[in-house]
């Protein structure tokens, strides 16, 4: 859906929201019923999602005056916990101390 602007010869401009496939160069005026001509301009497509717009604004602002981060920003969440491994269990895997083999058998479920 897009918003198109039409200009009535006697009334004011008005907007019509309709699919791009249905748009015509003329549309009846909602007030007087005369055929109003379309005002050609960039269609007002749906707006950018809020999160995407904020990210773009932040990136644009940071490009001009980069902010120095001295601590983890709020809302970043806790650091990720190490994944469970059948070899090391819940402890972190250190590649230098990893067993070269033969490896333990995986537990039967
Ligand atoms: Zn009119």
PDB file of N, CA and C and ligand atoms in Angstrom:
ATOM      1  N   UNK A   1       0.845  -1.185   0.000  1.00  0.00           N
ATOM      2  CA  UNK A   1       0.000   0.000   0.000  1.00  0.00           C
ATOM      3  C   UNK A   1       0.885   1.241   0.000  1.00  0.00           C
ATOM      4  N   UNK A   2       0.425   2.229  -0.726  1.00  0.00           N
ATOM      5  CA  UNK A   2       1.152   3.486  -0.784  1.00  0.00           C
ATOM      6  C   UNK A   2       0.153   4.625  -0.708  1.00  0.00           C
ATOM      7  N   UNK A   3       0.623   5.768  -0.303  1.00  0.00           N
ATOM      8  CA  UNK A   3      -0.223   6.960  -0.196  1.00  0.00           C
ATOM      9  C   UNK A   3       0.059   7.857  -1.393  1.00  0.00           C
ATOM     10  N   UNK A   4      -1.001   8.205  -2.127  1.00  0.00           N
ATOM     11  CA  UNK A   4      -0.858   9.069  -3.294  1.00  0.00           C
ATOM     12  C   UNK A   4      -1.618  10.355  -3.039  1.00  0.00           C
ATOM     13  N   UNK A   5      -1.079  11.455  -3.543  1.00  0.00           N
ATOM     14  CA  UNK A   5      -1.693  12.773  -3.367  1.00  0.00           C
ATOM     15  C   UNK A   5      -2.381  13.167  -4.662  1.00  0.00           C
ATOM     16  N   UNK A   6      -3.616  13.652  -4.534  1.00  0.00           N
ATOM     17  CA  UNK A   6      -4.387  14.151  -5.678  1.00  0.00           C
ATOM     18  C   UNK A   6      -4.778  15.589  -5.401  1.00  0.00           C
ATOM     19  N   UNK A   7      -4.853  16.402  -6.492  1.00  0.00           N
ATOM     20  CA  UNK A   7      -5.224  17.807  -6.355  1.00  0.00           C
ATOM     21  C   UNK A   7      -6.524  18.050  -7.118  1.00  0.00           C
ATOM     22  N   UNK A   8      -7.551  18.452  -6.367  1.00  0.00           N
ATOM     23  CA  UNK A   8      -8.846  18.767  -6.965  1.00  0.00           C
ATOM     24  C   UNK A   8      -8.776  20.180  -7.554  1.00  0.00           C
ATOM     25  N   UNK A   9      -9.392  20.441  -8.713  1.00  0.00           N
ATOM     26  CA  UNK A   9      -9.326  21.787  -9.299  1.00  0.00           C
ATOM     27  C   UNK A   9     -10.039  22.836  -8.451  1.00  0.00           C
ATOM     28  N   UNK A  10     -11.011  22.468  -7.642  1.00  0.00           N
ATOM     29  CA  UNK A  10     -11.733  23.465  -6.838  1.00  0.00           C
ATOM     30  C   UNK A  10     -11.455  23.334  -5.342  1.00  0.00           C
ATOM     31  N   UNK A  11     -11.168  22.133  -4.879  1.00  0.00           N
ATOM     32  CA  UNK A  11     -10.913  21.943  -3.442  1.00  0.00           C
ATOM     33  C   UNK A  11      -9.403  21.865  -3.207  1.00  0.00           C
ATOM     34  N   UNK A  12      -9.039  21.237  -2.124  1.00  0.00           N
ATOM     35  CA  UNK A  12      -7.622  21.118  -1.785  1.00  0.00           C
ATOM     36  C   UNK A  12      -7.077  19.753  -2.206  1.00  0.00           C
ATOM     37  N   UNK A  13      -5.837  19.557  -1.913  1.00  0.00           N
ATOM     38  CA  UNK A  13      -5.221  18.257  -2.160  1.00  0.00           C
ATOM     39  C   UNK A  13      -5.734  17.258  -1.135  1.00  0.00           C
ATOM     40  N   UNK A  14      -5.752  16.010  -1.518  1.00  0.00           N
ATOM     41  CA  UNK A  14      -6.134  14.956  -0.580  1.00  0.00           C
ATOM     42  C   UNK A  14      -5.286  13.734  -0.881  1.00  0.00           C
ATOM     43  N   UNK A  15      -5.170  12.894   0.093  1.00  0.00           N
ATOM     44  CA  UNK A  15      -4.362  11.682  -0.027  1.00  0.00           C
ATOM     45  C   UNK A  15      -5.265  10.459  -0.133  1.00  0.00           C
ATOM     46  N   UNK A  16      -4.814   9.500  -0.914  1.00  0.00           N
ATOM     47  CA  UNK A  16      -5.517   8.233  -1.062  1.00  0.00           C
ATOM     48  C   UNK A  16      -4.514   7.115  -0.821  1.00  0.00           C
ATOM     49  N   UNK A  17      -4.889   6.201   0.053  1.00  0.00           N
ATOM     50  CA  UNK A  17      -4.038   5.036   0.316  1.00  0.00           C
ATOM     51  C   UNK A  17      -4.599   3.873  -0.479  1.00  0.00           C
ATOM     52  N   UNK A  18      -3.801   3.359  -1.388  1.00  0.00           N
ATOM     53  CA  UNK A  18      -4.251   2.242  -2.216  1.00  0.00           C
ATOM     54  C   UNK A  18      -3.043   1.470  -2.725  1.00  0.00           C
ATOM     55  N   UNK A  19      -3.285   0.249  -3.171  1.00  0.00           N
ATOM     56  CA  UNK A  19      -2.179  -0.544  -3.705  1.00  0.00           C
ATOM     57  C   UNK A  19      -1.591   0.109  -4.956  1.00  0.00           C
ATOM     58  N   UNK A  20      -0.311  -0.138  -5.189  1.00  0.00           N
ATOM     59  CA  UNK A  20       0.349   0.444  -6.351  1.00  0.00           C
ATOM     60  C   UNK A  20      -0.307  -0.024  -7.656  1.00  0.00           C
ATOM     61  N   UNK A  21      -0.866  -1.226  -7.637  1.00  0.00           N
ATOM     62  CA  UNK A  21      -1.479  -1.758  -8.860  1.00  0.00           C
ATOM     63  C   UNK A  21      -2.783  -1.052  -9.193  1.00  0.00           C
ATOM     64  N   UNK A  22      -3.425  -0.400  -8.212  1.00  0.00           N
ATOM     65  CA  UNK A  22      -4.723   0.233  -8.447  1.00  0.00           C
ATOM     66  C   UNK A  22      -4.639   1.733  -8.694  1.00  0.00           C
ATOM     67  N   UNK A  23      -3.455   2.316  -8.605  1.00  0.00           N
ATOM     68  CA  UNK A  23      -3.375   3.765  -8.724  1.00  0.00           C
ATOM     69  C   UNK A  23      -3.640   4.189 -10.163  1.00  0.00           C
ATOM     70  N   UNK A  24      -4.430   5.289 -10.307  1.00  0.00           N
ATOM     71  CA  UNK A  24      -4.755   5.846 -11.617  1.00  0.00           C
ATOM     72  C   UNK A  24      -4.340   7.313 -11.617  1.00  0.00           C
ATOM     73  N   UNK A  25      -4.231   7.926 -12.797  1.00  0.00           N
ATOM     74  CA  UNK A  25      -3.829   9.342 -12.822  1.00  0.00           C
ATOM     75  C   UNK A  25      -4.901  10.274 -12.287  1.00  0.00           C
ATOM     76  N   UNK A  26      -6.158   9.803 -12.191  1.00  0.00           N
ATOM     77  CA  UNK A  26      -7.229  10.644 -11.661  1.00  0.00           C
ATOM     78  C   UNK A  26      -8.001   9.872 -10.605  1.00  0.00           C
ATOM     79  N   UNK A  27      -8.594  10.616  -9.671  1.00  0.00           N
ATOM     80  CA  UNK A  27      -9.370  10.003  -8.594  1.00  0.00           C
ATOM     81  C   UNK A  27     -10.487  10.968  -8.225  1.00  0.00           C
ATOM     82  N   UNK A  28     -11.697  10.482  -7.981  1.00  0.00           N
ATOM     83  CA  UNK A  28     -12.776  11.404  -7.624  1.00  0.00           C
ATOM     84  C   UNK A  28     -12.515  12.080  -6.273  1.00  0.00           C
ATOM     85  N   UNK A  29     -12.784  13.382  -6.242  1.00  0.00           N
ATOM     86  CA  UNK A  29     -12.561  14.153  -5.019  1.00  0.00           C
ATOM     87  C   UNK A  29     -13.585  13.710  -3.970  1.00  0.00           C
ATOM     88  N   UNK A  30     -13.150  13.488  -2.720  1.00  0.00           N
ATOM     89  CA  UNK A  30     -14.093  13.052  -1.684  1.00  0.00           C
ATOM     90  C   UNK A  30     -15.086  14.142  -1.280  1.00  0.00           C
ATOM     91  N   UNK A  31     -14.797  15.414  -1.604  1.00  0.00           N
ATOM     92  CA  UNK A  31     -15.705  16.500  -1.195  1.00  0.00           C
ATOM     93  C   UNK A  31     -16.686  16.871  -2.294  1.00  0.00           C
ATOM     94  N   UNK A  32     -16.186  17.116  -3.523  1.00  0.00           N
ATOM     95  CA  UNK A  32     -17.074  17.590  -4.582  1.00  0.00           C
ATOM     96  C   UNK A  32     -17.317  16.539  -5.666  1.00  0.00           C
ATOM     97  N   UNK A  33     -16.549  15.501  -5.692  1.00  0.00           N
ATOM     98  CA  UNK A  33     -16.792  14.442  -6.666  1.00  0.00           C
ATOM     99  C   UNK A  33     -16.130  14.653  -8.015  1.00  0.00           C
ATOM    100  N   UNK A  34     -15.497  15.826  -8.240  1.00  0.00           N
ATOM    101  CA  UNK A  34     -14.801  16.052  -9.510  1.00  0.00           C
ATOM    102  C   UNK A  34     -13.577  15.155  -9.592  1.00  0.00           C
ATOM    103  N   UNK A  35     -13.149  14.923 -10.823  1.00  0.00           N
ATOM    104  CA  UNK A  35     -11.934  14.146 -11.014  1.00  0.00           C
ATOM    105  C   UNK A  35     -10.729  14.997 -10.627  1.00  0.00           C
ATOM    106  N   UNK A  36      -9.973  14.538  -9.672  1.00  0.00           N
ATOM    107  CA  UNK A  36      -8.766  15.237  -9.237  1.00  0.00           C
ATOM    108  C   UNK A  36      -7.572  14.571  -9.889  1.00  0.00           C
ATOM    109  N   UNK A  37      -6.583  15.382 -10.229  1.00  0.00           N
ATOM    110  CA  UNK A  37      -5.382  14.850 -10.892  1.00  0.00           C
ATOM    111  C   UNK A  37      -4.344  14.483  -9.849  1.00  0.00           C
ATOM    112  N   UNK A  38      -3.641  13.449 -10.186  1.00  0.00           N
ATOM    113  CA  UNK A  38      -2.607  12.982  -9.271  1.00  0.00           C
ATOM    114  C   UNK A  38      -1.428  13.940  -9.262  1.00  0.00           C
ATOM    115  N   UNK A  39      -0.891  14.186  -8.085  1.00  0.00           N
ATOM    116  CA  UNK A  39       0.329  14.978  -7.926  1.00  0.00           C
ATOM    117  C   UNK A  39       1.473  13.982  -7.903  1.00  0.00           C
ATOM    118  N   UNK A  40       2.316  14.052  -8.909  1.00  0.00           N
ATOM    119  CA  UNK A  40       3.403  13.080  -9.012  1.00  0.00           C
ATOM    120  C   UNK A  40       4.545  13.467  -8.093  1.00  0.00           C
ATOM    121  N   UNK A  41       4.824  12.592  -7.186  1.00  0.00           N
ATOM    122  CA  UNK A  41       5.926  12.755  -6.243  1.00  0.00           C
ATOM    123  C   UNK A  41       6.312  11.362  -5.765  1.00  0.00           C
ATOM    124  N   UNK A  42       7.325  11.303  -4.971  1.00  0.00           N
ATOM    125  CA  UNK A  42       7.751  10.007  -4.449  1.00  0.00           C
ATOM    126  C   UNK A  42       6.616   9.433  -3.605  1.00  0.00           C
ATOM    127  N   UNK A  43       6.214   8.176  -3.850  1.00  0.00           N
ATOM    128  CA  UNK A  43       5.130   7.604  -3.043  1.00  0.00           C
ATOM    129  C   UNK A  43       5.554   7.471  -1.592  1.00  0.00           C
ATOM    130  N   UNK A  44       4.611   7.716  -0.713  1.00  0.00           N
ATOM    131  CA  UNK A  44       4.871   7.592   0.724  1.00  0.00           C
ATOM    132  C   UNK A  44       4.692   6.131   1.099  1.00  0.00           C
ATOM    133  N   UNK A  45       5.765   5.394   0.995  1.00  0.00           N
ATOM    134  CA  UNK A  45       5.709   3.973   1.316  1.00  0.00           C
ATOM    135  C   UNK A  45       5.703   3.812   2.830  1.00  0.00           C
ATOM    136  N   UNK A  46       5.496   2.600   3.265  1.00  0.00           N
ATOM    137  CA  UNK A  46       5.448   2.355   4.702  1.00  0.00           C
ATOM    138  C   UNK A  46       6.759   2.818   5.336  1.00  0.00           C
ATOM    139  N   UNK A  47       6.668   3.260   6.551  1.00  0.00           N
ATOM    140  CA  UNK A  47       7.832   3.835   7.226  1.00  0.00           C
ATOM    141  C   UNK A  47       8.834   2.750   7.605  1.00  0.00           C
ATOM    142  N   UNK A  48      10.032   3.190   7.836  1.00  0.00           N
ATOM    143  CA  UNK A  48      11.103   2.293   8.274  1.00  0.00           C
ATOM    144  C   UNK A  48      10.805   1.812   9.686  1.00  0.00           C
ATOM    145  N   UNK A  49      11.053   0.543   9.987  1.00  0.00           N
ATOM    146  CA  UNK A  49      10.847   0.069  11.353  1.00  0.00           C
ATOM    147  C   UNK A  49      11.646   0.914  12.344  1.00  0.00           C
ATOM    148  N   UNK A  50      11.056   1.112  13.529  1.00  0.00           N
ATOM    149  CA  UNK A  50      11.652   1.993  14.533  1.00  0.00           C
ATOM    150  C   UNK A  50      13.065   1.560  14.909  1.00  0.00           C
ATOM    151  N   UNK A  51      13.250   0.270  15.124  1.00  0.00           N
ATOM    152  CA  UNK A  51      14.575  -0.198  15.547  1.00  0.00           C
ATOM    153  C   UNK A  51      15.618   0.063  14.459  1.00  0.00           C
ATOM    154  N   UNK A  52      15.230  -0.140  13.205  1.00  0.00           N
ATOM    155  CA  UNK A  52      16.163   0.103  12.104  1.00  0.00           C
ATOM    156  C   UNK A  52      16.484   1.587  11.977  1.00  0.00           C
ATOM    157  N   UNK A  53      15.457   2.433  12.156  1.00  0.00           N
ATOM    158  CA  UNK A  53      15.683   3.884  12.060  1.00  0.00           C
ATOM    159  C   UNK A  53      16.608   4.342  13.182  1.00  0.00           C
ATOM    160  N   UNK A  54      16.401   3.834  14.415  1.00  0.00           N
ATOM    161  CA  UNK A  54      17.271   4.216  15.536  1.00  0.00           C
ATOM    162  C   UNK A  54      18.710   3.788  15.270  1.00  0.00           C
ATOM    163  N   UNK A  55      18.882   2.579  14.744  1.00  0.00           N
ATOM    164  CA  UNK A  55      20.229   2.090  14.455  1.00  0.00           C
ATOM    165  C   UNK A  55      20.896   2.958  13.392  1.00  0.00           C
ATOM    166  N   UNK A  56      20.135   3.347  12.381  1.00  0.00           N
ATOM    167  CA  UNK A  56      20.695   4.195  11.329  1.00  0.00           C
ATOM    168  C   UNK A  56      21.045   5.568  11.868  1.00  0.00           C
ATOM    169  N   UNK A  57      20.168   6.119  12.735  1.00  0.00           N
ATOM    170  CA  UNK A  57      20.452   7.424  13.339  1.00  0.00           C
ATOM    171  C   UNK A  57      21.689   7.354  14.220  1.00  0.00           C
ATOM    172  N   UNK A  58      21.798   6.277  14.995  1.00  0.00           N
ATOM    173  CA  UNK A  58      22.962   6.113  15.872  1.00  0.00           C
ATOM    174  C   UNK A  58      24.234   5.994  15.049  1.00  0.00           C
ATOM    175  N   UNK A  59      24.180   5.226  13.971  1.00  0.00           N
ATOM    176  CA  UNK A  59      25.358   5.062  13.117  1.00  0.00           C
ATOM    177  C   UNK A  59      25.746   6.385  12.469  1.00  0.00           C
ATOM    178  N   UNK A  60      24.747   7.152  12.034  1.00  0.00           N
ATOM    179  CA  UNK A  60      25.037   8.441  11.411  1.00  0.00           C
ATOM    180  C   UNK A  60      25.640   9.405  12.421  1.00  0.00           C
ATOM    181  N   UNK A  61      25.101   9.415  13.644  1.00  0.00           N
ATOM    182  CA  UNK A  61      25.640  10.309  14.673  1.00  0.00           C
ATOM    183  C   UNK A  61      27.045   9.887  15.067  1.00  0.00           C
ATOM    184  N   UNK A  62      27.285   8.593  15.136  1.00  0.00           N
ATOM    185  CA  UNK A  62      28.591   8.088  15.534  1.00  0.00           C
ATOM    186  C   UNK A  62      29.640   8.358  14.453  1.00  0.00           C
ATOM    187  N   UNK A  63      29.201   8.440  13.196  1.00  0.00           N
ATOM    188  CA  UNK A  63      30.146   8.696  12.108  1.00  0.00           C
ATOM    189  C   UNK A  63      30.756  10.088  12.242  1.00  0.00           C
ATOM    190  N   UNK A  64      29.954  11.042  12.716  1.00  0.00           N
ATOM    191  CA  UNK A  64      30.441  12.418  12.867  1.00  0.00           C
ATOM    192  C   UNK A  64      31.277  12.570  14.129  1.00  0.00           C
ATOM    193  N   UNK A  65      30.749  12.105  15.250  1.00  0.00           N
ATOM    194  CA  UNK A  65      31.429  12.237  16.538  1.00  0.00           C
ATOM    195  C   UNK A  65      31.391  10.891  17.239  1.00  0.00           C
ATOM    196  N   UNK A  66      32.388  10.043  16.986  1.00  0.00           N
ATOM    197  CA  UNK A  66      32.376   8.715  17.596  1.00  0.00           C
ATOM    198  C   UNK A  66      32.393   8.810  19.117  1.00  0.00           C
ATOM    199  N   UNK A  67      31.596   7.976  19.748  1.00  0.00           N
ATOM    200  CA  UNK A  67      31.569   7.945  21.200  1.00  0.00           C
ATOM    201  C   UNK A  67      32.539   6.881  21.689  1.00  0.00           C
ATOM    202  N   UNK A  68      33.272   7.211  22.749  1.00  0.00           N
ATOM    203  CA  UNK A  68      34.223   6.263  23.329  1.00  0.00           C
ATOM    204  C   UNK A  68      33.493   5.477  24.404  1.00  0.00           C
ATOM    205  N   UNK A  69      33.542   4.184  24.321  1.00  0.00           N
ATOM    206  CA  UNK A  69      32.886   3.330  25.295  1.00  0.00           C
ATOM    207  C   UNK A  69      33.915   2.854  26.296  1.00  0.00           C
ATOM    208  N   UNK A  70      33.702   3.184  27.582  1.00  0.00           N
ATOM    209  CA  UNK A  70      34.637   2.778  28.638  1.00  0.00           C
ATOM    210  C   UNK A  70      34.066   1.651  29.496  1.00  0.00           C
ATOM    211  N   UNK A  71      32.804   1.314  29.292  1.00  0.00           N
ATOM    212  CA  UNK A  71      32.202   0.209  30.038  1.00  0.00           C
ATOM    213  C   UNK A  71      31.148  -0.427  29.140  1.00  0.00           C
ATOM    214  N   UNK A  72      30.689  -1.582  29.584  1.00  0.00           N
ATOM    215  CA  UNK A  72      29.669  -2.281  28.811  1.00  0.00           C
ATOM    216  C   UNK A  72      28.380  -1.486  28.915  1.00  0.00           C
ATOM    217  N   UNK A  73      27.779  -1.141  27.780  1.00  0.00           N
ATOM    218  CA  UNK A  73      26.542  -0.371  27.833  1.00  0.00           C
ATOM    219  C   UNK A  73      25.449  -1.143  28.568  1.00  0.00           C
ATOM    220  N   UNK A  74      24.576  -0.425  29.225  1.00  0.00           N
ATOM    221  CA  UNK A  74      23.461  -1.049  29.923  1.00  0.00           C
ATOM    222  C   UNK A  74      22.570  -1.801  28.960  1.00  0.00           C
ATOM    223  N   UNK A  75      22.012  -2.855  29.430  1.00  0.00           N
ATOM    224  CA  UNK A  75      21.114  -3.643  28.600  1.00  0.00           C
ATOM    225  C   UNK A  75      21.839  -4.640  27.736  1.00  0.00           C
ATOM    226  N   UNK A  76      23.159  -4.717  27.877  1.00  0.00           N
ATOM    227  CA  UNK A  76      23.906  -5.658  27.043  1.00  0.00           C
ATOM    228  C   UNK A  76      23.707  -7.098  27.501  1.00  0.00           C
ATOM    229  N   UNK A  77      23.292  -7.273  28.746  1.00  0.00           N
ATOM    230  CA  UNK A  77      23.076  -8.621  29.241  1.00  0.00           C
ATOM    231  C   UNK A  77      24.346  -9.235  29.783  1.00  0.00           C
ATOM    232  N   UNK A  78      24.186 -10.351  30.436  1.00  0.00           N
ATOM    233  CA  UNK A  78      25.333 -11.041  31.032  1.00  0.00           C
ATOM    234  C   UNK A  78      26.162 -11.708  29.947  1.00  0.00           C
ATOM    235  N   UNK A  79      27.464 -11.905  30.206  1.00  0.00           N
ATOM    236  CA  UNK A  79      28.288 -12.615  29.220  1.00  0.00           C
ATOM    237  C   UNK A  79      27.762 -14.033  29.012  1.00  0.00           C
ATOM    238  N   UNK A  80      27.989 -14.554  27.830  1.00  0.00           N
ATOM    239  CA  UNK A  80      27.478 -15.884  27.502  1.00  0.00           C
ATOM    240  C   UNK A  80      28.142 -16.949  28.345  1.00  0.00           C
ATOM    241  N   UNK A  81      27.365 -17.894  28.807  1.00  0.00           N
ATOM    242  CA  UNK A  81      27.918 -19.011  29.574  1.00  0.00           C
ATOM    243  C   UNK A  81      28.488 -20.026  28.587  1.00  0.00           C
ATOM    244  N   UNK A  82      29.540 -20.720  29.000  1.00  0.00           N
ATOM    245  CA  UNK A  82      30.096 -21.723  28.083  1.00  0.00           C
ATOM    246  C   UNK A  82      29.083 -22.833  27.834  1.00  0.00           C
ATOM    247  N   UNK A  83      29.139 -23.381  26.653  1.00  0.00           N
ATOM    248  CA  UNK A  83      28.228 -24.456  26.287  1.00  0.00           C
ATOM    249  C   UNK A  83      28.663 -25.756  26.937  1.00  0.00           C
ATOM    250  N   UNK A  84      27.720 -26.607  27.150  1.00  0.00           N
ATOM    251  CA  UNK A  84      28.020 -27.918  27.691  1.00  0.00           C
ATOM    252  C   UNK A  84      28.669 -28.761  26.599  1.00  0.00           C
ATOM    253  N   UNK A  85      29.703 -29.462  26.948  1.00  0.00           N
ATOM    254  CA  UNK A  85      30.389 -30.317  25.985  1.00  0.00           C
ATOM    255  C   UNK A  85      30.468 -31.726  26.545  1.00  0.00           C
ATOM    256  N   UNK A  86      30.334 -32.770  25.737  1.00  0.00           N
ATOM    257  CA  UNK A  86      30.437 -34.133  26.254  1.00  0.00           C
ATOM    258  C   UNK A  86      31.842 -34.449  26.752  1.00  0.00           C
ATOM    259  N   UNK A  87      32.864 -33.715  26.321  1.00  0.00           N
ATOM    260  CA  UNK A  87      34.241 -33.974  26.733  1.00  0.00           C
ATOM    261  C   UNK A  87      34.573 -33.204  27.999  1.00  0.00           C
ATOM    262  N   UNK A  88      34.222 -31.941  28.042  1.00  0.00           N
ATOM    263  CA  UNK A  88      34.605 -31.098  29.172  1.00  0.00           C
ATOM    264  C   UNK A  88      33.443 -30.787  30.098  1.00  0.00           C
ATOM    265  N   UNK A  89      32.263 -31.221  29.795  1.00  0.00           N
ATOM    266  CA  UNK A  89      31.110 -30.878  30.611  1.00  0.00           C
ATOM    267  C   UNK A  89      30.760 -29.416  30.422  1.00  0.00           C
ATOM    268  N   UNK A  90      30.494 -28.738  31.543  1.00  0.00           N
ATOM    269  CA  UNK A  90      30.087 -27.339  31.469  1.00  0.00           C
ATOM    270  C   UNK A  90      31.247 -26.376  31.456  1.00  0.00           C
ATOM    271  N   UNK A  91      32.490 -26.867  31.702  1.00  0.00           N
ATOM    272  CA  UNK A  91      33.618 -25.940  31.739  1.00  0.00           C
ATOM    273  C   UNK A  91      34.033 -25.545  30.327  1.00  0.00           C
ATOM    274  N   UNK A  92      34.684 -24.414  30.248  1.00  0.00           N
ATOM    275  CA  UNK A  92      35.071 -23.899  28.944  1.00  0.00           C
ATOM    276  C   UNK A  92      36.103 -24.801  28.283  1.00  0.00           C
ATOM    277  N   UNK A  93      36.050 -24.872  26.983  1.00  0.00           N
ATOM    278  CA  UNK A  93      36.981 -25.709  26.243  1.00  0.00           C
ATOM    279  C   UNK A  93      38.249 -24.915  25.986  1.00  0.00           C
ATOM    280  N   UNK A  94      39.376 -25.435  26.430  1.00  0.00           N
ATOM    281  CA  UNK A  94      40.663 -24.809  26.144  1.00  0.00           C
ATOM    282  C   UNK A  94      41.359 -25.701  25.123  1.00  0.00           C
ATOM    283  N   UNK A  95      41.561 -25.198  23.946  1.00  0.00           N
ATOM    284  CA  UNK A  95      42.078 -26.014  22.849  1.00  0.00           C
ATOM    285  C   UNK A  95      43.466 -26.566  23.146  1.00  0.00           C
ATOM    286  N   UNK A  96      44.292 -25.815  23.936  1.00  0.00           N
ATOM    287  CA  UNK A  96      45.650 -26.297  24.212  1.00  0.00           C
ATOM    288  C   UNK A  96      45.632 -27.492  25.163  1.00  0.00           C
ATOM    289  N   UNK A  97      44.577 -27.605  25.987  1.00  0.00           N
ATOM    290  CA  UNK A  97      44.501 -28.715  26.929  1.00  0.00           C
ATOM    291  C   UNK A  97      43.517 -29.792  26.478  1.00  0.00           C
ATOM    292  N   UNK A  98      43.051 -29.663  25.294  1.00  0.00           N
ATOM    293  CA  UNK A  98      42.068 -30.630  24.801  1.00  0.00           C
ATOM    294  C   UNK A  98      42.731 -31.999  24.660  1.00  0.00           C
ATOM    295  N   UNK A  99      42.012 -33.010  25.056  1.00  0.00           N
ATOM    296  CA  UNK A  99      42.539 -34.372  24.953  1.00  0.00           C
ATOM    297  C   UNK A  99      42.780 -34.715  23.490  1.00  0.00           C
ATOM    298  N   UNK A 100      43.916 -35.368  23.249  1.00  0.00           N
ATOM    299  CA  UNK A 100      44.244 -35.701  21.866  1.00  0.00           C
ATOM    300  C   UNK A 100      43.551 -36.999  21.445  1.00  0.00           C
ATOM    301  N   UNK A 101      43.065 -37.713  22.360  1.00  0.00           N
ATOM    302  CA  UNK A 101      42.375 -38.955  22.029  1.00  0.00           C
ATOM    303  C   UNK A 101      43.072 -40.134  22.655  1.00  0.00           C
ATOM    304  N   UNK A 102      42.556 -41.308  22.782  1.00  0.00           N
ATOM    305  CA  UNK A 102      41.181 -41.608  22.353  1.00  0.00           C
ATOM    306  C   UNK A 102      40.182 -40.873  23.237  1.00  0.00           C
ATOM    307  N   UNK A 103      39.102 -40.461  22.630  1.00  0.00           N
ATOM    308  CA  UNK A 103      38.101 -39.670  23.324  1.00  0.00           C
ATOM    309  C   UNK A 103      37.126 -40.556  24.081  1.00  0.00           C
ATOM    310  N   UNK A 104      36.540 -39.939  25.102  1.00  0.00           N
ATOM    311  CA  UNK A 104      35.494 -40.631  25.851  1.00  0.00           C
ATOM    312  C   UNK A 104      34.317 -40.918  24.926  1.00  0.00           C
ATOM    313  N   UNK A 105      33.604 -41.937  25.323  1.00  0.00           N
ATOM    314  CA  UNK A 105      32.390 -42.200  24.558  1.00  0.00           C
ATOM    315  C   UNK A 105      31.307 -41.209  24.989  1.00  0.00           C
ATOM    316  N   UNK A 106      30.469 -40.852  24.049  1.00  0.00           N
ATOM    317  CA  UNK A 106      29.360 -39.978  24.374  1.00  0.00           C
ATOM    318  C   UNK A 106      28.400 -40.717  25.292  1.00  0.00           C
ATOM    319  N   UNK A 107      27.777 -40.032  26.235  1.00  0.00           N
ATOM    320  CA  UNK A 107      26.824 -40.689  27.103  1.00  0.00           C
ATOM    321  C   UNK A 107      25.617 -41.199  26.323  1.00  0.00           C
ATOM    322  N   UNK A 108      25.167 -42.379  26.704  1.00  0.00           N
ATOM    323  CA  UNK A 108      23.963 -42.922  26.070  1.00  0.00           C
ATOM    324  C   UNK A 108      22.740 -42.277  26.689  1.00  0.00           C
ATOM    325  N   UNK A 109      21.822 -41.876  25.881  1.00  0.00           N
ATOM    326  CA  UNK A 109      20.611 -41.229  26.389  1.00  0.00           C
ATOM    327  C   UNK A 109      19.453 -42.206  26.457  1.00  0.00           C
TER     328      UNK A 109
HETATM  329 ZN1  LIG B   1     -13.038  18.705  -4.915  1.00  0.00          ZN
END
